[in-house]
Amino acid sequence: MLLVSRFLNAIVPFNLGVLLSRFQIKNGCIYGVCSYKSSKFTPSYEESKARVLNALNILSKHQIWQSNQESVTKIKGTFVFILENDLHLDENAFYKKLLNLLIDNDFFNRSHLVTPSNGTNSHPELHRSITPREATRIQSFSDDYIFYGNKTSVCKQIGNAVPPLLALALGKAILKSARNDTNPSR
């Protein structure tokens, strides 16, 4: 979120960047809502890994998708790929790709599915993708929240959802800012 915020602030006409910087919401992980994988080389990696594993390990019964051997092999190698990319992160390439998505209006129109295809939704210890229930827990949805539809529809809903704790934090920041704008003496 920090890189995205810096990117959005660099684009003058882009109002969301101004909004995010004004309310000083720069990192959803502060609120327990991470939308990216932290590298093993950052100090808080072990702490975030423990939180995610705790969330995954105490879930009630939920369907775990069976993976074939080819999927397991792909998932096993994914984390090495992510770590190598983290080591050689080119911010300019990141910004250019994000800018192209925004210019093409593809970023807001694209559906974001919960799939293991790029390793972002793979279980951190088991060689399988996370289940929809595990994905909702990671995003701070309560265990009694129900998504309706077939597997693809549920994954699409989860992938496109705004995490409740992030929405709460944004709402509080907006209210706080609005109160300060209407009454400068506060």
PDB file of C-alpha atoms in Angstrom:
ATOM      1  CA  MET A   1       0.000   0.000   0.000  1.00  0.00           C
ATOM      2  CA  LEU A   2       2.902   2.330   0.689  1.00  0.00           C
ATOM      3  CA  LEU A   3       4.254   1.989  -2.861  1.00  0.00           C
ATOM      4  CA  VAL A   4       0.764   2.458  -4.297  1.00  0.00           C
ATOM      5  CA  SER A   5       0.233   5.526  -2.114  1.00  0.00           C
ATOM      6  CA  ARG A   6       3.537   7.051  -3.267  1.00  0.00           C
ATOM      7  CA  PHE A   7       2.566   6.289  -6.847  1.00  0.00           C
ATOM      8  CA  LEU A   8      -0.898   7.834  -6.477  1.00  0.00           C
ATOM      9  CA  ASN A   9       0.539  10.955  -4.850  1.00  0.00           C
ATOM     10  CA  ALA A  10       2.968  11.372  -7.758  1.00  0.00           C
ATOM     11  CA  ILE A  11       0.065  11.712 -10.205  1.00  0.00           C
ATOM     12  CA  VAL A  12      -1.378  15.204  -9.766  1.00  0.00           C
ATOM     13  CA  PRO A  13      -4.929  14.701 -11.113  1.00  0.00           C
ATOM     14  CA  PHE A  14      -5.478  11.403  -9.343  1.00  0.00           C
ATOM     15  CA  ASN A  15      -7.783  12.220  -6.415  1.00  0.00           C
ATOM     16  CA  LEU A  16      -7.495   8.897  -4.581  1.00  0.00           C
ATOM     17  CA  GLY A  17      -3.815   9.536  -3.909  1.00  0.00           C
ATOM     18  CA  VAL A  18      -4.675  12.878  -2.348  1.00  0.00           C
ATOM     19  CA  LEU A  19      -7.415  11.196  -0.343  1.00  0.00           C
ATOM     20  CA  LEU A  20      -5.134   8.445   0.977  1.00  0.00           C
ATOM     21  CA  SER A  21      -2.306  10.812   1.871  1.00  0.00           C
ATOM     22  CA  ARG A  22      -4.697  13.306   3.466  1.00  0.00           C
ATOM     23  CA  PHE A  23      -6.118  10.666   5.784  1.00  0.00           C
ATOM     24  CA  GLN A  24      -2.687   9.119   6.270  1.00  0.00           C
ATOM     25  CA  ILE A  25      -3.848   5.587   5.452  1.00  0.00           C
ATOM     26  CA  LYS A  26      -0.674   4.160   3.990  1.00  0.00           C
ATOM     27  CA  ASN A  27      -0.536   0.588   5.195  1.00  0.00           C
ATOM     28  CA  GLY A  28      -3.535  -1.685   5.714  1.00  0.00           C
ATOM     29  CA  CYS A  29      -1.303  -4.170   7.562  1.00  0.00           C
ATOM     30  CA  ILE A  30      -1.395  -1.829  10.562  1.00  0.00           C
ATOM     31  CA  TYR A  31      -5.056  -2.821  10.913  1.00  0.00           C
ATOM     32  CA  GLY A  32      -4.376  -6.530  10.381  1.00  0.00           C
ATOM     33  CA  VAL A  33      -5.431  -6.390   6.731  1.00  0.00           C
ATOM     34  CA  CYS A  34      -2.499  -7.128   4.444  1.00  0.00           C
ATOM     35  CA  SER A  35      -3.153  -7.157   0.728  1.00  0.00           C
ATOM     36  CA  TYR A  36       0.361  -8.184  -0.208  1.00  0.00           C
ATOM     37  CA  LYS A  37       2.842 -10.824   0.870  1.00  0.00           C
ATOM     38  CA  SER A  38       5.639  -9.601   3.030  1.00  0.00           C
ATOM     39  CA  SER A  39       9.105 -10.764   2.122  1.00  0.00           C
ATOM     40  CA  LYS A  40      11.090 -12.945   4.510  1.00  0.00           C
ATOM     41  CA  PHE A  41      13.654 -10.150   4.537  1.00  0.00           C
ATOM     42  CA  THR A  42      11.409  -7.623   6.288  1.00  0.00           C
ATOM     43  CA  PRO A  43      11.467  -7.497  10.112  1.00  0.00           C
ATOM     44  CA  SER A  44       7.739  -8.185  10.591  1.00  0.00           C
ATOM     45  CA  TYR A  45       7.585 -11.276   8.375  1.00  0.00           C
ATOM     46  CA  GLU A  46       7.557 -13.839  11.196  1.00  0.00           C
ATOM     47  CA  GLU A  47       4.898 -11.894  13.102  1.00  0.00           C
ATOM     48  CA  SER A  48       2.573 -11.669  10.074  1.00  0.00           C
ATOM     49  CA  LYS A  49       3.190 -15.331   9.227  1.00  0.00           C
ATOM     50  CA  ALA A  50       2.150 -16.329  12.754  1.00  0.00           C
ATOM     51  CA  ARG A  51      -1.071 -14.294  12.499  1.00  0.00           C
ATOM     52  CA  VAL A  52      -2.038 -15.853   9.165  1.00  0.00           C
ATOM     53  CA  LEU A  53      -1.224 -19.373  10.353  1.00  0.00           C
ATOM     54  CA  ASN A  54      -3.282 -18.861  13.517  1.00  0.00           C
ATOM     55  CA  ALA A  55      -6.212 -17.751  11.386  1.00  0.00           C
ATOM     56  CA  LEU A  56      -5.860 -20.748   9.092  1.00  0.00           C
ATOM     57  CA  ASN A  57      -5.309 -23.341  11.824  1.00  0.00           C
ATOM     58  CA  ILE A  58      -8.360 -22.617  13.999  1.00  0.00           C
ATOM     59  CA  LEU A  59     -11.012 -22.628  11.300  1.00  0.00           C
ATOM     60  CA  SER A  60     -14.006 -24.870  11.688  1.00  0.00           C
ATOM     61  CA  LYS A  61     -14.768 -27.475   9.044  1.00  0.00           C
ATOM     62  CA  HIS A  62     -14.319 -26.107   5.557  1.00  0.00           C
ATOM     63  CA  GLN A  63     -13.768 -27.707   2.203  1.00  0.00           C
ATOM     64  CA  ILE A  64     -10.119 -27.976   1.191  1.00  0.00           C
ATOM     65  CA  TRP A  65      -9.721 -28.197  -2.554  1.00  0.00           C
ATOM     66  CA  GLN A  66      -7.845 -31.223  -3.754  1.00  0.00           C
ATOM     67  CA  SER A  67      -4.758 -30.332  -5.757  1.00  0.00           C
ATOM     68  CA  ASN A  68      -3.292 -32.552  -8.428  1.00  0.00           C
ATOM     69  CA  GLN A  69       0.460 -33.221  -8.437  1.00  0.00           C
ATOM     70  CA  GLU A  70       1.101 -30.570 -11.119  1.00  0.00           C
ATOM     71  CA  SER A  71      -0.585 -27.890  -8.980  1.00  0.00           C
ATOM     72  CA  VAL A  72       1.345 -28.965  -5.883  1.00  0.00           C
ATOM     73  CA  THR A  73       4.626 -28.688  -7.802  1.00  0.00           C
ATOM     74  CA  LYS A  74       3.710 -25.193  -9.038  1.00  0.00           C
ATOM     75  CA  ILE A  75       2.683 -24.048  -5.565  1.00  0.00           C
ATOM     76  CA  LYS A  76       5.883 -25.444  -3.985  1.00  0.00           C
ATOM     77  CA  GLY A  77       8.043 -23.335  -6.312  1.00  0.00           C
ATOM     78  CA  THR A  78       5.998 -20.174  -6.029  1.00  0.00           C
ATOM     79  CA  PHE A  79       7.510 -18.826  -2.827  1.00  0.00           C
ATOM     80  CA  VAL A  80      11.047 -18.931  -4.221  1.00  0.00           C
ATOM     81  CA  PHE A  81       9.793 -16.958  -7.225  1.00  0.00           C
ATOM     82  CA  ILE A  82       8.176 -14.345  -4.989  1.00  0.00           C
ATOM     83  CA  LEU A  83      11.280 -13.931  -2.841  1.00  0.00           C
ATOM     84  CA  GLU A  84      13.529 -13.509  -5.878  1.00  0.00           C
ATOM     85  CA  ASN A  85      11.161 -10.847  -7.213  1.00  0.00           C
ATOM     86  CA  ASP A  86      11.172  -9.072  -3.848  1.00  0.00           C
ATOM     87  CA  LEU A  87      14.963  -8.894  -3.921  1.00  0.00           C
ATOM     88  CA  HIS A  88      15.031  -7.236  -7.345  1.00  0.00           C
ATOM     89  CA  LEU A  89      11.945  -5.027  -7.122  1.00  0.00           C
ATOM     90  CA  ASP A  90      12.160  -2.296  -9.707  1.00  0.00           C
ATOM     91  CA  GLU A  91       9.853   0.479  -8.483  1.00  0.00           C
ATOM     92  CA  ASN A  92       9.755   2.152 -11.899  1.00  0.00           C
ATOM     93  CA  ALA A  93       8.497  -1.069 -13.515  1.00  0.00           C
ATOM     94  CA  PHE A  94       5.894  -1.414 -10.754  1.00  0.00           C
ATOM     95  CA  TYR A  95       4.663   2.154 -11.250  1.00  0.00           C
ATOM     96  CA  LYS A  96       4.652   1.810 -15.043  1.00  0.00           C
ATOM     97  CA  LYS A  97       2.559  -1.366 -14.887  1.00  0.00           C
ATOM     98  CA  LEU A  98       0.126   0.186 -12.399  1.00  0.00           C
ATOM     99  CA  LEU A  99      -0.122   3.363 -14.468  1.00  0.00           C
ATOM    100  CA  ASN A 100      -0.884   1.342 -17.612  1.00  0.00           C
ATOM    101  CA  LEU A 101      -3.613  -0.537 -15.754  1.00  0.00           C
ATOM    102  CA  LEU A 102      -5.111   2.758 -14.552  1.00  0.00           C
ATOM    103  CA  ILE A 103      -4.866   4.430 -17.976  1.00  0.00           C
ATOM    104  CA  ASP A 104      -6.465   1.438 -19.695  1.00  0.00           C
ATOM    105  CA  ASN A 105      -9.116   1.469 -16.952  1.00  0.00           C
ATOM    106  CA  ASP A 106      -8.312  -2.213 -16.532  1.00  0.00           C
ATOM    107  CA  PHE A 107      -7.409  -2.003 -12.845  1.00  0.00           C
ATOM    108  CA  PHE A 108     -10.947  -1.173 -11.718  1.00  0.00           C
ATOM    109  CA  ASN A 109     -12.708  -3.404 -14.271  1.00  0.00           C
ATOM    110  CA  ARG A 110     -10.647  -6.531 -13.685  1.00  0.00           C
ATOM    111  CA  SER A 111     -12.061  -9.240 -11.466  1.00  0.00           C
ATOM    112  CA  HIS A 112      -9.659 -10.428  -8.827  1.00  0.00           C
ATOM    113  CA  LEU A 113     -10.043 -14.151  -8.190  1.00  0.00           C
ATOM    114  CA  VAL A 114      -8.704 -16.108  -5.247  1.00  0.00           C
ATOM    115  CA  THR A 115      -6.523 -18.615  -7.122  1.00  0.00           C
ATOM    116  CA  PRO A 116      -3.057 -20.061  -6.560  1.00  0.00           C
ATOM    117  CA  SER A 117      -1.897 -19.190 -10.075  1.00  0.00           C
ATOM    118  CA  ASN A 118       0.666 -16.592  -9.003  1.00  0.00           C
ATOM    119  CA  GLY A 119       1.348 -17.807  -5.482  1.00  0.00           C
ATOM    120  CA  THR A 120      -0.446 -14.973  -3.736  1.00  0.00           C
ATOM    121  CA  ASN A 121      -3.154 -17.317  -2.470  1.00  0.00           C
ATOM    122  CA  SER A 122      -1.099 -20.363  -1.551  1.00  0.00           C
ATOM    123  CA  HIS A 123      -1.094 -21.766   1.965  1.00  0.00           C
ATOM    124  CA  PRO A 124       2.145 -20.694   3.706  1.00  0.00           C
ATOM    125  CA  GLU A 125       3.012 -24.216   4.921  1.00  0.00           C
ATOM    126  CA  LEU A 126       0.851 -26.768   3.126  1.00  0.00           C
ATOM    127  CA  HIS A 127       1.304 -27.277  -0.605  1.00  0.00           C
ATOM    128  CA  ARG A 128      -2.178 -26.214  -1.655  1.00  0.00           C
ATOM    129  CA  SER A 129      -4.150 -23.083  -2.334  1.00  0.00           C
ATOM    130  CA  ILE A 130      -6.040 -21.526   0.545  1.00  0.00           C
ATOM    131  CA  THR A 131      -9.756 -22.212   0.804  1.00  0.00           C
ATOM    132  CA  PRO A 132     -12.381 -19.493   0.389  1.00  0.00           C
ATOM    133  CA  ARG A 133     -13.026 -19.597   4.156  1.00  0.00           C
ATOM    134  CA  GLU A 134      -9.320 -19.137   4.861  1.00  0.00           C
ATOM    135  CA  ALA A 135      -9.220 -16.220   2.407  1.00  0.00           C
ATOM    136  CA  THR A 136     -12.160 -14.514   4.123  1.00  0.00           C
ATOM    137  CA  ARG A 137     -10.567 -14.934   7.538  1.00  0.00           C
ATOM    138  CA  ILE A 138      -7.283 -13.432   6.319  1.00  0.00           C
ATOM    139  CA  GLN A 139      -9.284 -10.456   5.016  1.00  0.00           C
ATOM    140  CA  SER A 140     -10.879  -9.986   8.475  1.00  0.00           C
ATOM    141  CA  PHE A 141     -14.384 -11.265   7.647  1.00  0.00           C
ATOM    142  CA  SER A 142     -16.067 -13.005  10.578  1.00  0.00           C
ATOM    143  CA  ASP A 143     -16.459 -16.782  10.373  1.00  0.00           C
ATOM    144  CA  ASP A 144     -20.242 -16.514  10.153  1.00  0.00           C
ATOM    145  CA  TYR A 145     -20.135 -14.335   7.012  1.00  0.00           C
ATOM    146  CA  ILE A 146     -21.520 -16.321   4.069  1.00  0.00           C
ATOM    147  CA  PHE A 147     -20.730 -15.887   0.386  1.00  0.00           C
ATOM    148  CA  TYR A 148     -23.302 -17.422  -1.978  1.00  0.00           C
ATOM    149  CA  GLY A 149     -22.731 -19.014  -5.367  1.00  0.00           C
ATOM    150  CA  ASN A 150     -20.529 -21.595  -7.014  1.00  0.00           C
ATOM    151  CA  LYS A 151     -16.791 -21.885  -6.297  1.00  0.00           C
ATOM    152  CA  THR A 152     -15.784 -19.420  -9.033  1.00  0.00           C
ATOM    153  CA  SER A 153     -18.408 -16.881  -7.970  1.00  0.00           C
ATOM    154  CA  VAL A 154     -17.422 -17.116  -4.298  1.00  0.00           C
ATOM    155  CA  CYS A 155     -13.729 -16.696  -5.153  1.00  0.00           C
ATOM    156  CA  LYS A 156     -14.554 -13.656  -7.302  1.00  0.00           C
ATOM    157  CA  GLN A 157     -16.588 -12.086  -4.481  1.00  0.00           C
ATOM    158  CA  ILE A 158     -13.786 -12.655  -1.976  1.00  0.00           C
ATOM    159  CA  GLY A 159     -11.133 -11.346  -4.368  1.00  0.00           C
ATOM    160  CA  ASN A 160     -13.115  -8.163  -5.040  1.00  0.00           C
ATOM    161  CA  ALA A 161     -14.195  -7.571  -1.426  1.00  0.00           C
ATOM    162  CA  VAL A 162     -12.989  -4.660   0.674  1.00  0.00           C
ATOM    163  CA  PRO A 163     -11.716  -6.132   3.957  1.00  0.00           C
ATOM    164  CA  PRO A 164     -14.018  -5.027   6.811  1.00  0.00           C
ATOM    165  CA  LEU A 165     -11.200  -3.827   9.085  1.00  0.00           C
ATOM    166  CA  LEU A 166      -9.726  -1.746   6.266  1.00  0.00           C
ATOM    167  CA  ALA A 167     -13.165  -0.250   5.519  1.00  0.00           C
ATOM    168  CA  LEU A 168     -13.589   0.548   9.221  1.00  0.00           C
ATOM    169  CA  ALA A 169     -10.168   2.219   9.402  1.00  0.00           C
ATOM    170  CA  LEU A 170     -10.856   4.285   6.271  1.00  0.00           C
ATOM    171  CA  GLY A 171     -14.274   5.298   7.599  1.00  0.00           C
ATOM    172  CA  LYS A 172     -12.830   6.400  10.939  1.00  0.00           C
ATOM    173  CA  ALA A 173     -10.063   8.378   9.230  1.00  0.00           C
ATOM    174  CA  ILE A 174     -12.554  10.098   6.917  1.00  0.00           C
ATOM    175  CA  LEU A 175     -14.872  10.977   9.832  1.00  0.00           C
ATOM    176  CA  LYS A 176     -11.953  12.291  11.874  1.00  0.00           C
ATOM    177  CA  SER A 177     -10.778  14.433   8.975  1.00  0.00           C
ATOM    178  CA  ALA A 178     -14.301  15.690   8.257  1.00  0.00           C
ATOM    179  CA  ARG A 179     -14.737  16.706  11.895  1.00  0.00           C
ATOM    180  CA  ASN A 180     -11.400  18.530  11.850  1.00  0.00           C
ATOM    181  CA  ASP A 181     -12.326  20.342   8.611  1.00  0.00           C
ATOM    182  CA  THR A 182     -15.683  21.578   9.945  1.00  0.00           C
ATOM    183  CA  ASN A 183     -14.326  22.624  13.326  1.00  0.00           C
ATOM    184  CA  PRO A 184     -10.669  23.696  13.076  1.00  0.00           C
ATOM    185  CA  SER A 185     -10.476  24.343  16.831  1.00  0.00           C
ATOM    186  CA  ARG A 186     -10.676  20.591  17.625  1.00  0.00           C
TER     187      ARG A 186
END
